[in-house]
């Protein structure tokens, strides 16, 4: 059940409403049942699935969608494992032809060790898929110039990394994220590299519209408990951003004013 904070402040992308600003992946869990339980604990209503790694198209065998109801969750296919624009475009088309979604988390990986995106190929694939009517959500580096180019190409949101995929390092360059946020006219969703609830809160306090994560939950000692922690972190960070933090000061400022004190 969505909390009052989630209901009152949904994320909307191209007319699609998400009650939660936390999106979660489905990889690295010990089994489908743990996946289901973690997603439920996260409060997320959007789950991303690697089309090339998880069976979501053949309904005659055990299938992730037997555990995650597409009527309850928005299934976001992703092009993980693609190293060229052509591969990514083909994978996105496969997901749409299978009736999964017109929305796609677009990944084009440029290096197998760091898993950093190939931004040139990513931009190329974005242009192709946008022309074909896809709602494109590209996973990119935290480069403000590339974020702007992807938006100009028709991306429905931009998804800059916090740190390398699965690293758990948290946001390494909050200043670039702030610049992206300052100029973006589409939602900004931090994707990849967060490790714990405080990382999620920081992303939301910066003003990000959402966070997508997988390993931070699936790789935790207790994935179900961590999923719950991430849910609360997103809500807390979003509320703090909207509330407006106090300015940072070098010196102390008394909570109780000295004026009017009786001597």
PDB file of C-alpha atoms in Angstrom, residues 82-183:
ATOM      1  CA  UNK A  82      24.171  -4.611 -25.349  1.00  0.00           C
ATOM      2  CA  UNK A  83      27.454  -3.174 -26.614  1.00  0.00           C
ATOM      3  CA  UNK A  84      26.298  -1.531 -29.840  1.00  0.00           C
ATOM      4  CA  UNK A  85      23.453   0.756 -30.818  1.00  0.00           C
ATOM      5  CA  UNK A  86      22.184  -1.902 -33.211  1.00  0.00           C
ATOM      6  CA  UNK A  87      22.013  -4.538 -30.447  1.00  0.00           C
ATOM      7  CA  UNK A  88      20.177  -2.185 -28.129  1.00  0.00           C
ATOM      8  CA  UNK A  89      17.635  -1.168 -30.762  1.00  0.00           C
ATOM      9  CA  UNK A  90      16.992  -4.798 -31.696  1.00  0.00           C
ATOM     10  CA  UNK A  91      16.498  -5.758 -28.039  1.00  0.00           C
ATOM     11  CA  UNK A  92      14.050  -2.915 -27.448  1.00  0.00           C
ATOM     12  CA  UNK A  93      12.069  -3.950 -30.496  1.00  0.00           C
ATOM     13  CA  UNK A  94      11.945  -7.546 -29.241  1.00  0.00           C
ATOM     14  CA  UNK A  95      10.438  -6.435 -25.938  1.00  0.00           C
ATOM     15  CA  UNK A  96       7.795  -4.361 -27.681  1.00  0.00           C
ATOM     16  CA  UNK A  97       6.922  -7.127 -30.127  1.00  0.00           C
ATOM     17  CA  UNK A  98       6.460  -9.473 -27.176  1.00  0.00           C
ATOM     18  CA  UNK A  99       3.924  -7.035 -25.751  1.00  0.00           C
ATOM     19  CA  UNK A 100       6.042  -6.079 -22.741  1.00  0.00           C
ATOM     20  CA  UNK A 101       6.238  -2.295 -23.108  1.00  0.00           C
ATOM     21  CA  UNK A 102       6.834   0.678 -25.393  1.00  0.00           C
ATOM     22  CA  UNK A 103       8.931   2.150 -22.598  1.00  0.00           C
ATOM     23  CA  UNK A 104      12.561   1.061 -22.449  1.00  0.00           C
ATOM     24  CA  UNK A 105      15.537   1.674 -20.209  1.00  0.00           C
ATOM     25  CA  UNK A 106      18.195   2.061 -22.862  1.00  0.00           C
ATOM     26  CA  UNK A 107      21.702   0.811 -22.114  1.00  0.00           C
ATOM     27  CA  UNK A 108      24.633   0.652 -24.505  1.00  0.00           C
ATOM     28  CA  UNK A 109      27.728  -0.456 -22.620  1.00  0.00           C
ATOM     29  CA  UNK A 110      31.116   0.783 -23.743  1.00  0.00           C
ATOM     30  CA  UNK A 111      33.465  -1.216 -21.513  1.00  0.00           C
ATOM     31  CA  UNK A 112      32.982  -4.701 -19.990  1.00  0.00           C
ATOM     32  CA  UNK A 113      35.058  -3.965 -16.874  1.00  0.00           C
ATOM     33  CA  UNK A 114      33.618  -0.627 -15.749  1.00  0.00           C
ATOM     34  CA  UNK A 115      30.243  -1.042 -17.504  1.00  0.00           C
ATOM     35  CA  UNK A 116      30.345   2.655 -18.296  1.00  0.00           C
ATOM     36  CA  UNK A 117      27.946   3.610 -21.093  1.00  0.00           C
ATOM     37  CA  UNK A 118      29.044   4.264 -24.655  1.00  0.00           C
ATOM     38  CA  UNK A 119      27.413   7.671 -24.860  1.00  0.00           C
ATOM     39  CA  UNK A 120      27.933   8.111 -28.590  1.00  0.00           C
ATOM     40  CA  UNK A 121      26.172   4.820 -29.361  1.00  0.00           C
ATOM     41  CA  UNK A 122      23.549   5.584 -26.701  1.00  0.00           C
ATOM     42  CA  UNK A 123      22.635   8.846 -28.407  1.00  0.00           C
ATOM     43  CA  UNK A 124      22.429   7.080 -31.762  1.00  0.00           C
ATOM     44  CA  UNK A 125      20.102   4.389 -30.385  1.00  0.00           C
ATOM     45  CA  UNK A 126      17.970   6.994 -28.614  1.00  0.00           C
ATOM     46  CA  UNK A 127      17.325   8.856 -31.859  1.00  0.00           C
ATOM     47  CA  UNK A 128      16.283   5.647 -33.641  1.00  0.00           C
ATOM     48  CA  UNK A 129      13.929   4.446 -30.919  1.00  0.00           C
ATOM     49  CA  UNK A 130      12.331   7.859 -30.367  1.00  0.00           C
ATOM     50  CA  UNK A 131      11.474   7.986 -34.076  1.00  0.00           C
ATOM     51  CA  UNK A 132       9.862   4.554 -33.697  1.00  0.00           C
ATOM     52  CA  UNK A 133       7.607   5.772 -30.911  1.00  0.00           C
ATOM     53  CA  UNK A 134       9.410   4.328 -27.895  1.00  0.00           C
ATOM     54  CA  UNK A 135       9.462   6.090 -24.533  1.00  0.00           C
ATOM     55  CA  UNK A 136      13.235   6.106 -24.087  1.00  0.00           C
ATOM     56  CA  UNK A 137      14.939   6.322 -20.692  1.00  0.00           C
ATOM     57  CA  UNK A 138      18.698   6.268 -21.379  1.00  0.00           C
ATOM     58  CA  UNK A 139      21.309   5.175 -18.833  1.00  0.00           C
ATOM     59  CA  UNK A 140      24.170   7.629 -19.249  1.00  0.00           C
ATOM     60  CA  UNK A 141      27.276   8.959 -17.561  1.00  0.00           C
ATOM     61  CA  UNK A 142      26.944  11.969 -15.262  1.00  0.00           C
ATOM     62  CA  UNK A 143      27.879  14.288 -18.131  1.00  0.00           C
ATOM     63  CA  UNK A 144      25.632  17.375 -18.294  1.00  0.00           C
ATOM     64  CA  UNK A 145      26.349  17.866 -22.004  1.00  0.00           C
ATOM     65  CA  UNK A 146      25.325  14.325 -22.897  1.00  0.00           C
ATOM     66  CA  UNK A 147      22.232  14.610 -20.696  1.00  0.00           C
ATOM     67  CA  UNK A 148      21.213  17.676 -22.693  1.00  0.00           C
ATOM     68  CA  UNK A 149      21.852  15.948 -26.024  1.00  0.00           C
ATOM     69  CA  UNK A 150      19.753  12.947 -24.978  1.00  0.00           C
ATOM     70  CA  UNK A 151      16.921  15.238 -23.930  1.00  0.00           C
ATOM     71  CA  UNK A 152      17.163  17.123 -27.223  1.00  0.00           C
ATOM     72  CA  UNK A 153      16.994  13.754 -29.026  1.00  0.00           C
ATOM     73  CA  UNK A 154      13.636  13.064 -27.400  1.00  0.00           C
ATOM     74  CA  UNK A 155      14.499  11.055 -24.286  1.00  0.00           C
ATOM     75  CA  UNK A 156      11.565  11.015 -21.854  1.00  0.00           C
ATOM     76  CA  UNK A 157      13.974  11.159 -18.898  1.00  0.00           C
ATOM     77  CA  UNK A 158      17.715  11.002 -18.355  1.00  0.00           C
ATOM     78  CA  UNK A 159      19.284   8.450 -16.034  1.00  0.00           C
ATOM     79  CA  UNK A 160      22.819   9.438 -15.006  1.00  0.00           C
ATOM     80  CA  UNK A 161      24.875   6.968 -13.010  1.00  0.00           C
ATOM     81  CA  UNK A 162      25.833   7.694  -9.419  1.00  0.00           C
ATOM     82  CA  UNK A 163      28.842   5.365  -9.716  1.00  0.00           C
ATOM     83  CA  UNK A 164      29.721   2.233 -11.717  1.00  0.00           C
ATOM     84  CA  UNK A 165      26.964  -0.394 -11.867  1.00  0.00           C
ATOM     85  CA  UNK A 166      26.920  -2.582  -8.760  1.00  0.00           C
ATOM     86  CA  UNK A 167      29.786  -0.711  -7.087  1.00  0.00           C
ATOM     87  CA  UNK A 168      27.805   0.595  -4.102  1.00  0.00           C
ATOM     88  CA  UNK A 169      29.990   3.714  -4.009  1.00  0.00           C
ATOM     89  CA  UNK A 170      27.109   6.175  -3.876  1.00  0.00           C
ATOM     90  CA  UNK A 171      27.037   9.488  -5.721  1.00  0.00           C
ATOM     91  CA  UNK A 172      30.638  10.261  -6.646  1.00  0.00           C
ATOM     92  CA  UNK A 173      29.977  13.584  -8.335  1.00  0.00           C
ATOM     93  CA  UNK A 174      26.982  15.402  -6.858  1.00  0.00           C
ATOM     94  CA  UNK A 175      28.056  18.609  -8.594  1.00  0.00           C
ATOM     95  CA  UNK A 176      27.520  17.152 -12.067  1.00  0.00           C
ATOM     96  CA  UNK A 177      24.150  15.786 -10.964  1.00  0.00           C
ATOM     97  CA  UNK A 178      23.200  19.264  -9.738  1.00  0.00           C
ATOM     98  CA  UNK A 179      24.145  20.773 -13.096  1.00  0.00           C
ATOM     99  CA  UNK A 180      22.074  18.153 -14.926  1.00  0.00           C
ATOM    100  CA  UNK A 181      19.134  18.915 -12.647  1.00  0.00           C
ATOM    101  CA  UNK A 182      19.502  22.646 -13.174  1.00  0.00           C
ATOM    102  CA  UNK A 183      19.121  22.394 -16.940  1.00  0.00           C
TER     103      UNK A 183
END
